[in-house]
PDB file of C-alpha atoms in Angstrom:
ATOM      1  CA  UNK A 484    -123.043  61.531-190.040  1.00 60.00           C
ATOM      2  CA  UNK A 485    -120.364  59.587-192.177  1.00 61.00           C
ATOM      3  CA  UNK A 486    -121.800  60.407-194.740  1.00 73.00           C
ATOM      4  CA  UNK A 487    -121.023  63.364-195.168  1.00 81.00           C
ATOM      5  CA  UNK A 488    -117.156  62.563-194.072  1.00 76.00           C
ATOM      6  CA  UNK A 489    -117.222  60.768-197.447  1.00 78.00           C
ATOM      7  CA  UNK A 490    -118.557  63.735-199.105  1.00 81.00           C
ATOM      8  CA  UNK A 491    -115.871  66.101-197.903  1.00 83.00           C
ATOM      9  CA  UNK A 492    -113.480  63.149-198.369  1.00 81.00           C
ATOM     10  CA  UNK A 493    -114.478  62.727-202.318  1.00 84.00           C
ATOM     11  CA  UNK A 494    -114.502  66.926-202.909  1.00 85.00           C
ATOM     12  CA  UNK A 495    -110.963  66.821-201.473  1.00 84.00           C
ATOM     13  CA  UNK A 496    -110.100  63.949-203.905  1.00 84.00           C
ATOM     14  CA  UNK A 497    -111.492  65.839-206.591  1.00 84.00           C
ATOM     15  CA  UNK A 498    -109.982  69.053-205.753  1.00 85.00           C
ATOM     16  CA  UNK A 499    -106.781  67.750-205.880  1.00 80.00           C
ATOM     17  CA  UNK A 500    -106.875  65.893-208.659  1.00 81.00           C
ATOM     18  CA  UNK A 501    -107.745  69.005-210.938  1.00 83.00           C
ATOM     19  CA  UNK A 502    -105.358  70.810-208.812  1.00 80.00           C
ATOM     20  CA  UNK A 503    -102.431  68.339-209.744  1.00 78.00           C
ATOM     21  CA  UNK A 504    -103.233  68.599-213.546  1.00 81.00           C
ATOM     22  CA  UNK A 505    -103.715  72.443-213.734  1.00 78.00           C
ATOM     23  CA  UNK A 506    -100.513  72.807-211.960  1.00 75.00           C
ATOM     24  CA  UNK A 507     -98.755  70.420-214.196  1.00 76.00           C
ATOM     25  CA  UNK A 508     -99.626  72.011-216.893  1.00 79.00           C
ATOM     26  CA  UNK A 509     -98.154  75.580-215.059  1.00 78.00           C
ATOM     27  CA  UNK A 510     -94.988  73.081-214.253  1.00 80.00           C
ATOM     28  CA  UNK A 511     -95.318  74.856-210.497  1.00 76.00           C
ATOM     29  CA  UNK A 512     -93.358  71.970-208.900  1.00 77.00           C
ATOM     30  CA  UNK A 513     -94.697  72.887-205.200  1.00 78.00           C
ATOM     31  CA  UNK A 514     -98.323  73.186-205.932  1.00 77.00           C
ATOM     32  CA  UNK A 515     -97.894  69.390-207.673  1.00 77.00           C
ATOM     33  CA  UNK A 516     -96.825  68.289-204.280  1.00 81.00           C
ATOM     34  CA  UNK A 517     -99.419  70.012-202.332  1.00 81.00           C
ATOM     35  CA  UNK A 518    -102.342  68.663-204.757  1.00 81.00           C
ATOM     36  CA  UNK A 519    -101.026  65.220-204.127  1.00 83.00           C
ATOM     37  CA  UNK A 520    -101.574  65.829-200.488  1.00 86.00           C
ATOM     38  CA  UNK A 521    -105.074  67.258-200.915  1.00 84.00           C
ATOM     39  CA  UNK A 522    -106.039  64.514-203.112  1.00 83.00           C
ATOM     40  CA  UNK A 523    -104.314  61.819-200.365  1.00 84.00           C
ATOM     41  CA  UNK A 524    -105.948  63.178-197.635  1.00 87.00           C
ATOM     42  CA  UNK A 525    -109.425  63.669-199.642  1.00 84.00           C
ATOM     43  CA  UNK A 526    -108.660  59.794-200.210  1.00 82.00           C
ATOM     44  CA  UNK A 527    -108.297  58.432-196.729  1.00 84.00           C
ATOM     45  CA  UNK A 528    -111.061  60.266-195.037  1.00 82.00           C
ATOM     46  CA  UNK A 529    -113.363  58.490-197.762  1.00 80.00           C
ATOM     47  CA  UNK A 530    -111.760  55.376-196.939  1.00 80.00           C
ATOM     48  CA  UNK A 531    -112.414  55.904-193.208  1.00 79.00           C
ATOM     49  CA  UNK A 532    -115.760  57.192-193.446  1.00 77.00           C
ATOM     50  CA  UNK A 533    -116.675  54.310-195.392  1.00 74.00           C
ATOM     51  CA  UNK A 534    -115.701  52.030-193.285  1.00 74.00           C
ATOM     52  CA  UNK A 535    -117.029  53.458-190.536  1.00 71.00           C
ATOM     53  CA  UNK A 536    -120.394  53.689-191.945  1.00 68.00           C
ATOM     54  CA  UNK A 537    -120.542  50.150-193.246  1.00 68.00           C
ATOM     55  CA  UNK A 538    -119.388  48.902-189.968  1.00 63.00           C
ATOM     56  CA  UNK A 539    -116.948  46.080-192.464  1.00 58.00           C
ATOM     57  CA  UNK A 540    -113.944  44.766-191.751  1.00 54.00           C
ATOM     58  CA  UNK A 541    -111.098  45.823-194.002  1.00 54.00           C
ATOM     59  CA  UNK A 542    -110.320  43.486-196.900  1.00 57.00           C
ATOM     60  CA  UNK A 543    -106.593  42.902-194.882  1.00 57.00           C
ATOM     61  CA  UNK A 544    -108.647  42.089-191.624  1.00 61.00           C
ATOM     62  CA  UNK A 545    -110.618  39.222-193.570  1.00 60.00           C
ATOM     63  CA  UNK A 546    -107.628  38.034-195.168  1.00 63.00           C
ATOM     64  CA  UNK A 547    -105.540  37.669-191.623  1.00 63.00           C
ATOM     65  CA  UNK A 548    -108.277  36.385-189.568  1.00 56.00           C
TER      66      UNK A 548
END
């Protein structure tokens, strides 16, 4: 179920974003990059799963075609 790609996509997101601002705030340099990561990954897999449970064309797909 995509659905619940988008759900593990958005805790991702999440996790990273409060990731990235605790470890700002702890000024730990690698952990700011790995957050990033979590919360870019977290964001493509809801991107994905979205469209693949909509079954729509990207916005760039429309705009080409």
């Amino acid at each position: 179920n995509t659905m619940v790609l988008f759900d593990i996509g958005a805790v991702l997101f999440l996790i990273g974003l409060l990731w990235f601002i605790w470890f700002l705030i702890k000024q730990n340099k690698g952990a700011v990059i790995l957050s990033v990561i979590t919360s870019l990954i977290g964001g493509i897999i809801m991107i994905v799963s979205y469209y693949l449970l909509m079954n729509y064309q990207s916005v760039f797909d429309k705009l080409i075609s």
